[in-house]
Amino acid sequence: QGNTLSFVYLITDAKGNHVPVEEYLGATGHSVLIAPSGGFIHAHAKESEYGDPEFLVPMPKENFYRAFTQFQINGKVVTVDFDWQKP
């Protein structure tokens, strides 16, 4: 969408079956993108058209971020991290 970045998480078990996420602190997921300079973006998930957690954030200004995303699954908070770099 030009000025918006979208992250969709497809959460499955070891057999590839869809795993539902539970509401956690008022949202179905929380994500923080942190740049080496200290700049950051915080977003809450909404449900995508397929029922998966989707994060819509303003297009990042910096070229590199480390993302930390949390979901609650079966009563346990799970943290996923990855690095994101502008193409």
mmCIF file of C-alpha atoms in Angstrom:
data_model
loop_
_atom_site.group_PDB
_atom_site.id
_atom_site.type_symbol
_atom_site.label_atom_id
_atom_site.label_comp_id
_atom_site.label_asym_id
_atom_site.label_seq_id
_atom_site.Cartn_x
_atom_site.Cartn_y
_atom_site.Cartn_z
ATOM 1 C CA GLN A 1 0.000 0.000 0.000
ATOM 2 C CA GLY A 2 2.889 2.367 -0.581
ATOM 3 C CA ASN A 3 3.015 4.061 2.802
ATOM 4 C CA THR A 4 2.033 1.013 4.874
ATOM 5 C CA LEU A 5 3.919 -2.182 5.650
ATOM 6 C CA SER A 6 1.961 -5.376 6.380
ATOM 7 C CA PHE A 7 3.217 -8.395 8.346
ATOM 8 C CA VAL A 8 0.979 -11.482 8.437
ATOM 9 C CA TYR A 9 1.902 -14.413 10.650
ATOM 10 C CA LEU A 10 0.718 -17.885 9.610
ATOM 11 C CA ILE A 11 0.814 -19.788 12.883
ATOM 12 C CA THR A 12 0.712 -23.571 12.552
ATOM 13 C CA ASP A 13 1.603 -26.610 14.588
ATOM 14 C CA ALA A 14 4.215 -29.188 13.539
ATOM 15 C CA LYS A 15 1.655 -30.852 11.234
ATOM 16 C CA GLY A 16 0.794 -27.594 9.472
ATOM 17 C CA ASN A 17 -2.589 -27.142 11.175
ATOM 18 C CA HIS A 18 -3.688 -23.571 11.901
ATOM 19 C CA VAL A 19 -3.220 -22.584 15.566
ATOM 20 C CA PRO A 20 -5.495 -19.837 16.893
ATOM 21 C CA VAL A 21 -4.001 -17.028 18.972
ATOM 22 C CA GLU A 22 -5.691 -15.641 22.068
ATOM 23 C CA GLU A 23 -6.180 -12.031 23.031
ATOM 24 C CA TYR A 24 -3.213 -10.782 25.047
ATOM 25 C CA LEU A 25 -3.145 -7.337 26.680
ATOM 26 C CA GLY A 26 -6.107 -6.205 24.580
ATOM 27 C CA ALA A 27 -4.912 -7.438 21.157
ATOM 28 C CA THR A 28 -4.292 -10.697 19.290
ATOM 29 C CA GLY A 29 -0.622 -9.791 18.983
ATOM 30 C CA HIS A 30 1.930 -7.110 19.732
ATOM 31 C CA SER A 31 4.969 -6.195 17.648
ATOM 32 C CA VAL A 32 7.827 -3.756 18.127
ATOM 33 C CA LEU A 33 10.302 -2.945 15.355
ATOM 34 C CA ILE A 34 13.505 -1.425 16.766
ATOM 35 C CA ALA A 35 16.185 0.298 14.661
ATOM 36 C CA PRO A 36 19.862 0.425 15.708
ATOM 37 C CA SER A 37 19.471 4.207 16.135
ATOM 38 C CA GLY A 38 16.835 3.611 18.817
ATOM 39 C CA GLY A 39 13.863 4.502 16.627
ATOM 40 C CA PHE A 40 10.940 2.121 16.929
ATOM 41 C CA ILE A 41 7.461 1.278 15.702
ATOM 42 C CA HIS A 42 4.852 -0.430 17.909
ATOM 43 C CA ALA A 43 1.790 -2.149 16.441
ATOM 44 C CA HIS A 44 -1.138 -4.325 17.505
ATOM 45 C CA ALA A 45 -2.423 -7.160 15.343
ATOM 46 C CA LYS A 46 -5.777 -7.299 13.693
ATOM 47 C CA GLU A 47 -7.253 -10.425 12.190
ATOM 48 C CA SER A 48 -6.421 -10.844 8.497
ATOM 49 C CA GLU A 49 -9.050 -11.962 6.005
ATOM 50 C CA TYR A 50 -7.920 -15.565 6.661
ATOM 51 C CA GLY A 51 -7.997 -15.290 10.467
ATOM 52 C CA ASP A 52 -4.241 -14.872 10.952
ATOM 53 C CA PRO A 53 -2.667 -12.016 12.941
ATOM 54 C CA GLU A 54 -1.775 -9.083 10.681
ATOM 55 C CA PHE A 55 0.177 -5.976 11.607
ATOM 56 C CA LEU A 56 -0.165 -2.779 9.581
ATOM 57 C CA VAL A 57 2.534 -0.215 10.336
ATOM 58 C CA PRO A 58 3.619 3.053 8.711
ATOM 59 C CA MET A 59 6.401 2.454 6.201
ATOM 60 C CA PRO A 60 9.594 2.425 8.285
ATOM 61 C CA LYS A 61 11.870 5.437 7.860
ATOM 62 C CA GLU A 62 15.077 3.562 8.632
ATOM 63 C CA ASN A 63 16.600 0.787 6.530
ATOM 64 C CA PHE A 64 16.947 -1.942 9.173
ATOM 65 C CA TYR A 65 14.854 -3.077 12.129
ATOM 66 C CA ARG A 66 14.817 -6.020 14.484
ATOM 67 C CA ALA A 67 11.210 -7.078 15.086
ATOM 68 C CA PHE A 68 9.913 -8.712 18.259
ATOM 69 C CA THR A 69 6.362 -10.029 18.120
ATOM 70 C CA GLN A 70 4.353 -11.676 20.893
ATOM 71 C CA PHE A 71 1.275 -13.883 20.751
ATOM 72 C CA GLN A 72 -0.590 -15.843 23.382
ATOM 73 C CA ILE A 73 -1.212 -19.473 22.447
ATOM 74 C CA ASN A 74 -2.831 -21.941 24.852
ATOM 75 C CA GLY A 75 -2.296 -19.512 27.740
ATOM 76 C CA LYS A 76 1.445 -19.062 27.073
ATOM 77 C CA VAL A 77 3.097 -15.976 25.598
ATOM 78 C CA VAL A 78 5.307 -16.796 22.622
ATOM 79 C CA THR A 79 7.902 -14.329 21.295
ATOM 80 C CA VAL A 80 9.058 -14.388 17.671
ATOM 81 C CA ASP A 81 11.940 -12.224 16.459
ATOM 82 C CA PHE A 82 13.344 -11.513 13.034
ATOM 83 C CA ASP A 83 15.352 -8.883 11.176
ATOM 84 C CA TRP A 84 13.716 -6.694 8.553
ATOM 85 C CA GLN A 85 15.573 -4.648 5.937
ATOM 86 C CA LYS A 86 14.151 -2.321 3.311
ATOM 87 C CA PRO A 87 14.380 -3.837 -0.155
#
